[in-house]
Amino acid sequence: MALPTQTHLEAARGGTPACTRRRFIRLVPVGAALWFPAAHAKPKPVPPPDPSTFAHLDERDPHAKAVGYVEDAARVDRRVYPKFTAGSTCDNCALYRVPAQAWSECTLFPRKLVAAKGWCDAYVRRAAP
């Protein structure tokens, strides 16, 4: 019995072979051209969160209590926090992100807003510009 020839196989599949060398060589560049841009596309960066949506830090928060945070520096207990000096507020602290705003983020309390008039034991005077 003789082996079927290419023409018999073509007839069995509807007249065209599934894959020939010539067809493969034509399709590879097309596939690469379609794959390359998709494979090397950069993902869109996630936009930073909007600070106006952050909640105000509550003085009863455990982290706030740990550093003695108060919303008004005039209410600091000087016996408990002898490091406190008059004029020390979050607004002139190096950890306060955006000075000259009533409420802003502090690096100690991510995604929370602290009062500009506030104070905590982690206070570090901002360097002069």
mmCIF file with all atom_site columns, C-alpha atoms in Angstrom:
data_model
loop_
_atom_site.group_PDB
_atom_site.id
_atom_site.type_symbol
_atom_site.label_atom_id
_atom_site.label_alt_id
_atom_site.label_comp_id
_atom_site.label_asym_id
_atom_site.label_entity_id
_atom_site.label_seq_id
_atom_site.pdbx_PDB_ins_code
_atom_site.Cartn_x
_atom_site.Cartn_y
_atom_site.Cartn_z
_atom_site.occupancy
_atom_site.B_iso_or_equiv
_atom_site.pdbx_formal_charge
_atom_site.auth_seq_id
_atom_site.auth_comp_id
_atom_site.auth_asym_id
_atom_site.auth_atom_id
_atom_site.pdbx_PDB_model_num
ATOM 1   C CA . MET A 1 1   ? 0.000   0.000  0.000  1.00 0.00 ? 1   MET A CA 1
ATOM 2   C CA . ALA A 1 2   ? 1.354   3.363  -0.977 1.00 0.00 ? 2   ALA A CA 1
ATOM 3   C CA . LEU A 1 3   ? 1.550   6.285  1.399  1.00 0.00 ? 3   LEU A CA 1
ATOM 4   C CA . PRO A 1 4   ? -0.872  9.100  0.640  1.00 0.00 ? 4   PRO A CA 1
ATOM 5   C CA . THR A 1 5   ? 0.697   12.006 -1.188 1.00 0.00 ? 5   THR A CA 1
ATOM 6   C CA . GLN A 1 6   ? 0.277   15.662 -0.412 1.00 0.00 ? 6   GLN A CA 1
ATOM 7   C CA . THR A 1 7   ? -2.500  15.900 -2.960 1.00 0.00 ? 7   THR A CA 1
ATOM 8   C CA . HIS A 1 8   ? -4.504  13.147 -1.212 1.00 0.00 ? 8   HIS A CA 1
ATOM 9   C CA . LEU A 1 9   ? -4.089  14.971 2.136  1.00 0.00 ? 9   LEU A CA 1
ATOM 10  C CA . GLU A 1 10  ? -5.137  18.270 0.583  1.00 0.00 ? 10  GLU A CA 1
ATOM 11  C CA . ALA A 1 11  ? -8.238  16.640 -0.856 1.00 0.00 ? 11  ALA A CA 1
ATOM 12  C CA . ALA A 1 12  ? -9.123  15.146 2.527  1.00 0.00 ? 12  ALA A CA 1
ATOM 13  C CA . ARG A 1 13  ? -8.832  18.577 4.264  1.00 0.00 ? 13  ARG A CA 1
ATOM 14  C CA . GLY A 1 14  ? -10.822 20.507 1.739  1.00 0.00 ? 14  GLY A CA 1
ATOM 15  C CA . GLY A 1 15  ? -8.127  21.263 -0.772 1.00 0.00 ? 15  GLY A CA 1
ATOM 16  C CA . THR A 1 16  ? -5.633  23.327 1.275  1.00 0.00 ? 16  THR A CA 1
ATOM 17  C CA . PRO A 1 17  ? -2.972  21.992 3.585  1.00 0.00 ? 17  PRO A CA 1
ATOM 18  C CA . ALA A 1 18  ? -3.185  23.107 7.259  1.00 0.00 ? 18  ALA A CA 1
ATOM 19  C CA . CYS A 1 19  ? 0.289   24.542 7.346  1.00 0.00 ? 19  CYS A CA 1
ATOM 20  C CA . THR A 1 20  ? 3.011   24.690 4.785  1.00 0.00 ? 20  THR A CA 1
ATOM 21  C CA . ARG A 1 21  ? 6.469   26.112 5.152  1.00 0.00 ? 21  ARG A CA 1
ATOM 22  C CA . ARG A 1 22  ? 5.584   28.979 2.821  1.00 0.00 ? 22  ARG A CA 1
ATOM 23  C CA . ARG A 1 23  ? 2.451   29.863 4.813  1.00 0.00 ? 23  ARG A CA 1
ATOM 24  C CA . PHE A 1 24  ? 4.353   29.633 8.102  1.00 0.00 ? 24  PHE A CA 1
ATOM 25  C CA . ILE A 1 25  ? 7.043   32.019 6.832  1.00 0.00 ? 25  ILE A CA 1
ATOM 26  C CA . ARG A 1 26  ? 4.318   34.514 5.806  1.00 0.00 ? 26  ARG A CA 1
ATOM 27  C CA . LEU A 1 27  ? 2.457   34.313 9.138  1.00 0.00 ? 27  LEU A CA 1
ATOM 28  C CA . VAL A 1 28  ? 5.392   34.598 11.570 1.00 0.00 ? 28  VAL A CA 1
ATOM 29  C CA . PRO A 1 29  ? 6.141   38.285 10.857 1.00 0.00 ? 29  PRO A CA 1
ATOM 30  C CA . VAL A 1 30  ? 2.450   39.158 11.104 1.00 0.00 ? 30  VAL A CA 1
ATOM 31  C CA . GLY A 1 31  ? 2.153   37.409 14.465 1.00 0.00 ? 31  GLY A CA 1
ATOM 32  C CA . ALA A 1 32  ? 5.303   39.076 15.756 1.00 0.00 ? 32  ALA A CA 1
ATOM 33  C CA . ALA A 1 33  ? 4.063   42.487 14.617 1.00 0.00 ? 33  ALA A CA 1
ATOM 34  C CA . LEU A 1 34  ? 0.815   41.975 16.525 1.00 0.00 ? 34  LEU A CA 1
ATOM 35  C CA . TRP A 1 35  ? 2.459   40.544 19.654 1.00 0.00 ? 35  TRP A CA 1
ATOM 36  C CA . PHE A 1 36  ? 5.373   42.975 20.060 1.00 0.00 ? 36  PHE A CA 1
ATOM 37  C CA . PRO A 1 37  ? 3.408   46.203 20.841 1.00 0.00 ? 37  PRO A CA 1
ATOM 38  C CA . ALA A 1 38  ? 1.096   44.401 23.251 1.00 0.00 ? 38  ALA A CA 1
ATOM 39  C CA . ALA A 1 39  ? 3.977   42.690 25.060 1.00 0.00 ? 39  ALA A CA 1
ATOM 40  C CA . HIS A 1 40  ? 5.940   45.902 25.530 1.00 0.00 ? 40  HIS A CA 1
ATOM 41  C CA . ALA A 1 41  ? 3.086   48.279 26.324 1.00 0.00 ? 41  ALA A CA 1
ATOM 42  C CA . LYS A 1 42  ? 3.508   50.061 29.633 1.00 0.00 ? 42  LYS A CA 1
ATOM 43  C CA . PRO A 1 43  ? 0.608   49.769 32.080 1.00 0.00 ? 43  PRO A CA 1
ATOM 44  C CA . LYS A 1 44  ? -1.156  52.997 32.926 1.00 0.00 ? 44  LYS A CA 1
ATOM 45  C CA . PRO A 1 45  ? 0.083   54.375 36.252 1.00 0.00 ? 45  PRO A CA 1
ATOM 46  C CA . VAL A 1 46  ? -2.392  54.447 39.103 1.00 0.00 ? 46  VAL A CA 1
ATOM 47  C CA . PRO A 1 47  ? -3.257  58.055 39.943 1.00 0.00 ? 47  PRO A CA 1
ATOM 48  C CA . PRO A 1 48  ? -2.231  59.167 43.427 1.00 0.00 ? 48  PRO A CA 1
ATOM 49  C CA . PRO A 1 49  ? -5.029  59.307 46.000 1.00 0.00 ? 49  PRO A CA 1
ATOM 50  C CA . ASP A 1 50  ? -6.798  62.627 46.474 1.00 0.00 ? 50  ASP A CA 1
ATOM 51  C CA . PRO A 1 51  ? -5.807  64.071 49.885 1.00 0.00 ? 51  PRO A CA 1
ATOM 52  C CA . SER A 1 52  ? -9.108  65.958 50.126 1.00 0.00 ? 52  SER A CA 1
ATOM 53  C CA . THR A 1 53  ? -10.838 62.593 50.667 1.00 0.00 ? 53  THR A CA 1
ATOM 54  C CA . PHE A 1 54  ? -8.682  61.658 53.683 1.00 0.00 ? 54  PHE A CA 1
ATOM 55  C CA . ALA A 1 55  ? -10.242 61.673 57.141 1.00 0.00 ? 55  ALA A CA 1
ATOM 56  C CA . HIS A 1 56  ? -9.075  63.985 59.921 1.00 0.00 ? 56  HIS A CA 1
ATOM 57  C CA . LEU A 1 57  ? -6.933  62.266 62.525 1.00 0.00 ? 57  LEU A CA 1
ATOM 58  C CA . ASP A 1 58  ? -8.855  61.673 65.735 1.00 0.00 ? 58  ASP A CA 1
ATOM 59  C CA . GLU A 1 59  ? -7.028  62.404 68.997 1.00 0.00 ? 59  GLU A CA 1
ATOM 60  C CA . ARG A 1 60  ? -8.429  59.105 70.365 1.00 0.00 ? 60  ARG A CA 1
ATOM 61  C CA . ASP A 1 61  ? -6.732  57.092 67.574 1.00 0.00 ? 61  ASP A CA 1
ATOM 62  C CA . PRO A 1 62  ? -4.195  54.666 69.159 1.00 0.00 ? 62  PRO A CA 1
ATOM 63  C CA . HIS A 1 63  ? -1.352  55.967 66.979 1.00 0.00 ? 63  HIS A CA 1
ATOM 64  C CA . ALA A 1 64  ? -2.225  59.563 67.814 1.00 0.00 ? 64  ALA A CA 1
ATOM 65  C CA . LYS A 1 65  ? -2.306  58.749 71.517 1.00 0.00 ? 65  LYS A CA 1
ATOM 66  C CA . ALA A 1 66  ? 1.076   57.035 71.284 1.00 0.00 ? 66  ALA A CA 1
ATOM 67  C CA . VAL A 1 67  ? 2.745   60.262 70.152 1.00 0.00 ? 67  VAL A CA 1
ATOM 68  C CA . GLY A 1 68  ? 0.553   62.613 72.195 1.00 0.00 ? 68  GLY A CA 1
ATOM 69  C CA . TYR A 1 69  ? -1.168  64.286 69.214 1.00 0.00 ? 69  TYR A CA 1
ATOM 70  C CA . VAL A 1 70  ? -3.554  67.144 69.988 1.00 0.00 ? 70  VAL A CA 1
ATOM 71  C CA . GLU A 1 71  ? -5.427  69.269 67.435 1.00 0.00 ? 71  GLU A CA 1
ATOM 72  C CA . ASP A 1 72  ? -4.625  72.488 69.289 1.00 0.00 ? 72  ASP A CA 1
ATOM 73  C CA . ALA A 1 73  ? -1.078  72.985 70.591 1.00 0.00 ? 73  ALA A CA 1
ATOM 74  C CA . ALA A 1 74  ? -2.435  75.233 73.358 1.00 0.00 ? 74  ALA A CA 1
ATOM 75  C CA . ARG A 1 75  ? -3.866  72.086 75.025 1.00 0.00 ? 75  ARG A CA 1
ATOM 76  C CA . VAL A 1 76  ? -0.525  70.221 75.301 1.00 0.00 ? 76  VAL A CA 1
ATOM 77  C CA . ASP A 1 77  ? 0.145   68.963 78.841 1.00 0.00 ? 77  ASP A CA 1
ATOM 78  C CA . ARG A 1 78  ? 3.599   70.424 79.509 1.00 0.00 ? 78  ARG A CA 1
ATOM 79  C CA . ARG A 1 79  ? 4.229   68.093 82.470 1.00 0.00 ? 79  ARG A CA 1
ATOM 80  C CA . VAL A 1 80  ? 3.772   64.999 80.279 1.00 0.00 ? 80  VAL A CA 1
ATOM 81  C CA . TYR A 1 81  ? 5.576   66.513 77.264 1.00 0.00 ? 81  TYR A CA 1
ATOM 82  C CA . PRO A 1 82  ? 8.400   68.770 78.546 1.00 0.00 ? 82  PRO A CA 1
ATOM 83  C CA . LYS A 1 83  ? 9.853   68.846 75.017 1.00 0.00 ? 83  LYS A CA 1
ATOM 84  C CA . PHE A 1 84  ? 7.005   71.145 73.921 1.00 0.00 ? 84  PHE A CA 1
ATOM 85  C CA . THR A 1 85  ? 7.917   74.798 73.388 1.00 0.00 ? 85  THR A CA 1
ATOM 86  C CA . ALA A 1 86  ? 5.598   77.682 72.568 1.00 0.00 ? 86  ALA A CA 1
ATOM 87  C CA . GLY A 1 87  ? 5.188   78.174 68.825 1.00 0.00 ? 87  GLY A CA 1
ATOM 88  C CA . SER A 1 88  ? 5.718   74.479 68.015 1.00 0.00 ? 88  SER A CA 1
ATOM 89  C CA . THR A 1 89  ? 2.854   73.432 65.768 1.00 0.00 ? 89  THR A CA 1
ATOM 90  C CA . CYS A 1 90  ? 2.324   70.943 62.964 1.00 0.00 ? 90  CYS A CA 1
ATOM 91  C CA . ASP A 1 91  ? 2.418   73.838 60.492 1.00 0.00 ? 91  ASP A CA 1
ATOM 92  C CA . ASN A 1 92  ? 6.128   74.455 61.153 1.00 0.00 ? 92  ASN A CA 1
ATOM 93  C CA . CYS A 1 93  ? 7.046   70.774 61.605 1.00 0.00 ? 93  CYS A CA 1
ATOM 94  C CA . ALA A 1 94  ? 9.248   68.978 59.053 1.00 0.00 ? 94  ALA A CA 1
ATOM 95  C CA . LEU A 1 95  ? 6.807   66.032 58.978 1.00 0.00 ? 95  LEU A CA 1
ATOM 96  C CA . TYR A 1 96  ? 3.844   68.198 57.896 1.00 0.00 ? 96  TYR A CA 1
ATOM 97  C CA . ARG A 1 97  ? 3.490   67.729 54.130 1.00 0.00 ? 97  ARG A CA 1
ATOM 98  C CA . VAL A 1 98  ? 1.901   70.978 52.887 1.00 0.00 ? 98  VAL A CA 1
ATOM 99  C CA . PRO A 1 99  ? 2.523   73.988 55.136 1.00 0.00 ? 99  PRO A CA 1
ATOM 100 C CA . ALA A 1 100 ? 0.145   76.955 55.238 1.00 0.00 ? 100 ALA A CA 1
ATOM 101 C CA . GLN A 1 101 ? -2.994  74.801 55.047 1.00 0.00 ? 101 GLN A CA 1
ATOM 102 C CA . ALA A 1 102 ? -5.447  74.289 57.899 1.00 0.00 ? 102 ALA A CA 1
ATOM 103 C CA . TRP A 1 103 ? -5.302  70.489 57.475 1.00 0.00 ? 103 TRP A CA 1
ATOM 104 C CA . SER A 1 104 ? -2.617  68.456 55.727 1.00 0.00 ? 104 SER A CA 1
ATOM 105 C CA . GLU A 1 105 ? -1.009  65.026 55.681 1.00 0.00 ? 105 GLU A CA 1
ATOM 106 C CA . CYS A 1 106 ? 1.716   64.107 58.144 1.00 0.00 ? 106 CYS A CA 1
ATOM 107 C CA . THR A 1 107 ? 4.339   61.478 57.343 1.00 0.00 ? 107 THR A CA 1
ATOM 108 C CA . LEU A 1 108 ? 3.580   59.800 60.688 1.00 0.00 ? 108 LEU A CA 1
ATOM 109 C CA . PHE A 1 109 ? -0.078  59.317 59.801 1.00 0.00 ? 109 PHE A CA 1
ATOM 110 C CA . PRO A 1 110 ? -0.426  58.301 56.137 1.00 0.00 ? 110 PRO A CA 1
ATOM 111 C CA . ARG A 1 111 ? -3.817  59.011 54.550 1.00 0.00 ? 111 ARG A CA 1
ATOM 112 C CA . LYS A 1 112 ? -4.937  61.054 57.559 1.00 0.00 ? 112 LYS A CA 1
ATOM 113 C CA . LEU A 1 113 ? -5.089  64.825 57.861 1.00 0.00 ? 113 LEU A CA 1
ATOM 114 C CA . VAL A 1 114 ? -3.686  66.601 60.915 1.00 0.00 ? 114 VAL A CA 1
ATOM 115 C CA . ALA A 1 115 ? -4.448  70.142 62.058 1.00 0.00 ? 115 ALA A CA 1
ATOM 116 C CA . ALA A 1 116 ? -1.926  72.886 61.326 1.00 0.00 ? 116 ALA A CA 1
ATOM 117 C CA . LYS A 1 117 ? -2.434  74.156 64.897 1.00 0.00 ? 117 LYS A CA 1
ATOM 118 C CA . GLY A 1 118 ? -1.789  70.658 66.278 1.00 0.00 ? 118 GLY A CA 1
ATOM 119 C CA . TRP A 1 119 ? 1.284   69.164 67.921 1.00 0.00 ? 119 TRP A CA 1
ATOM 120 C CA . CYS A 1 120 ? 2.737   65.752 68.775 1.00 0.00 ? 120 CYS A CA 1
ATOM 121 C CA . ASP A 1 121 ? 5.829   64.422 70.519 1.00 0.00 ? 121 ASP A CA 1
ATOM 122 C CA . ALA A 1 122 ? 7.454   63.599 67.159 1.00 0.00 ? 122 ALA A CA 1
ATOM 123 C CA . TYR A 1 123 ? 7.680   67.309 66.335 1.00 0.00 ? 123 TYR A CA 1
ATOM 124 C CA . VAL A 1 124 ? 10.808  68.323 64.381 1.00 0.00 ? 124 VAL A CA 1
ATOM 125 C CA . ARG A 1 125 ? 11.253  71.992 63.470 1.00 0.00 ? 125 ARG A CA 1
ATOM 126 C CA . ARG A 1 126 ? 11.192  72.601 59.719 1.00 0.00 ? 126 ARG A CA 1
ATOM 127 C CA . ALA A 1 127 ? 14.480  73.948 58.329 1.00 0.00 ? 127 ALA A CA 1
ATOM 128 C CA . ALA A 1 128 ? 14.397  77.539 57.144 1.00 0.00 ? 128 ALA A CA 1
ATOM 129 C CA . PRO A 1 129 ? 14.087  77.831 53.336 1.00 0.00 ? 129 PRO A CA 1
#
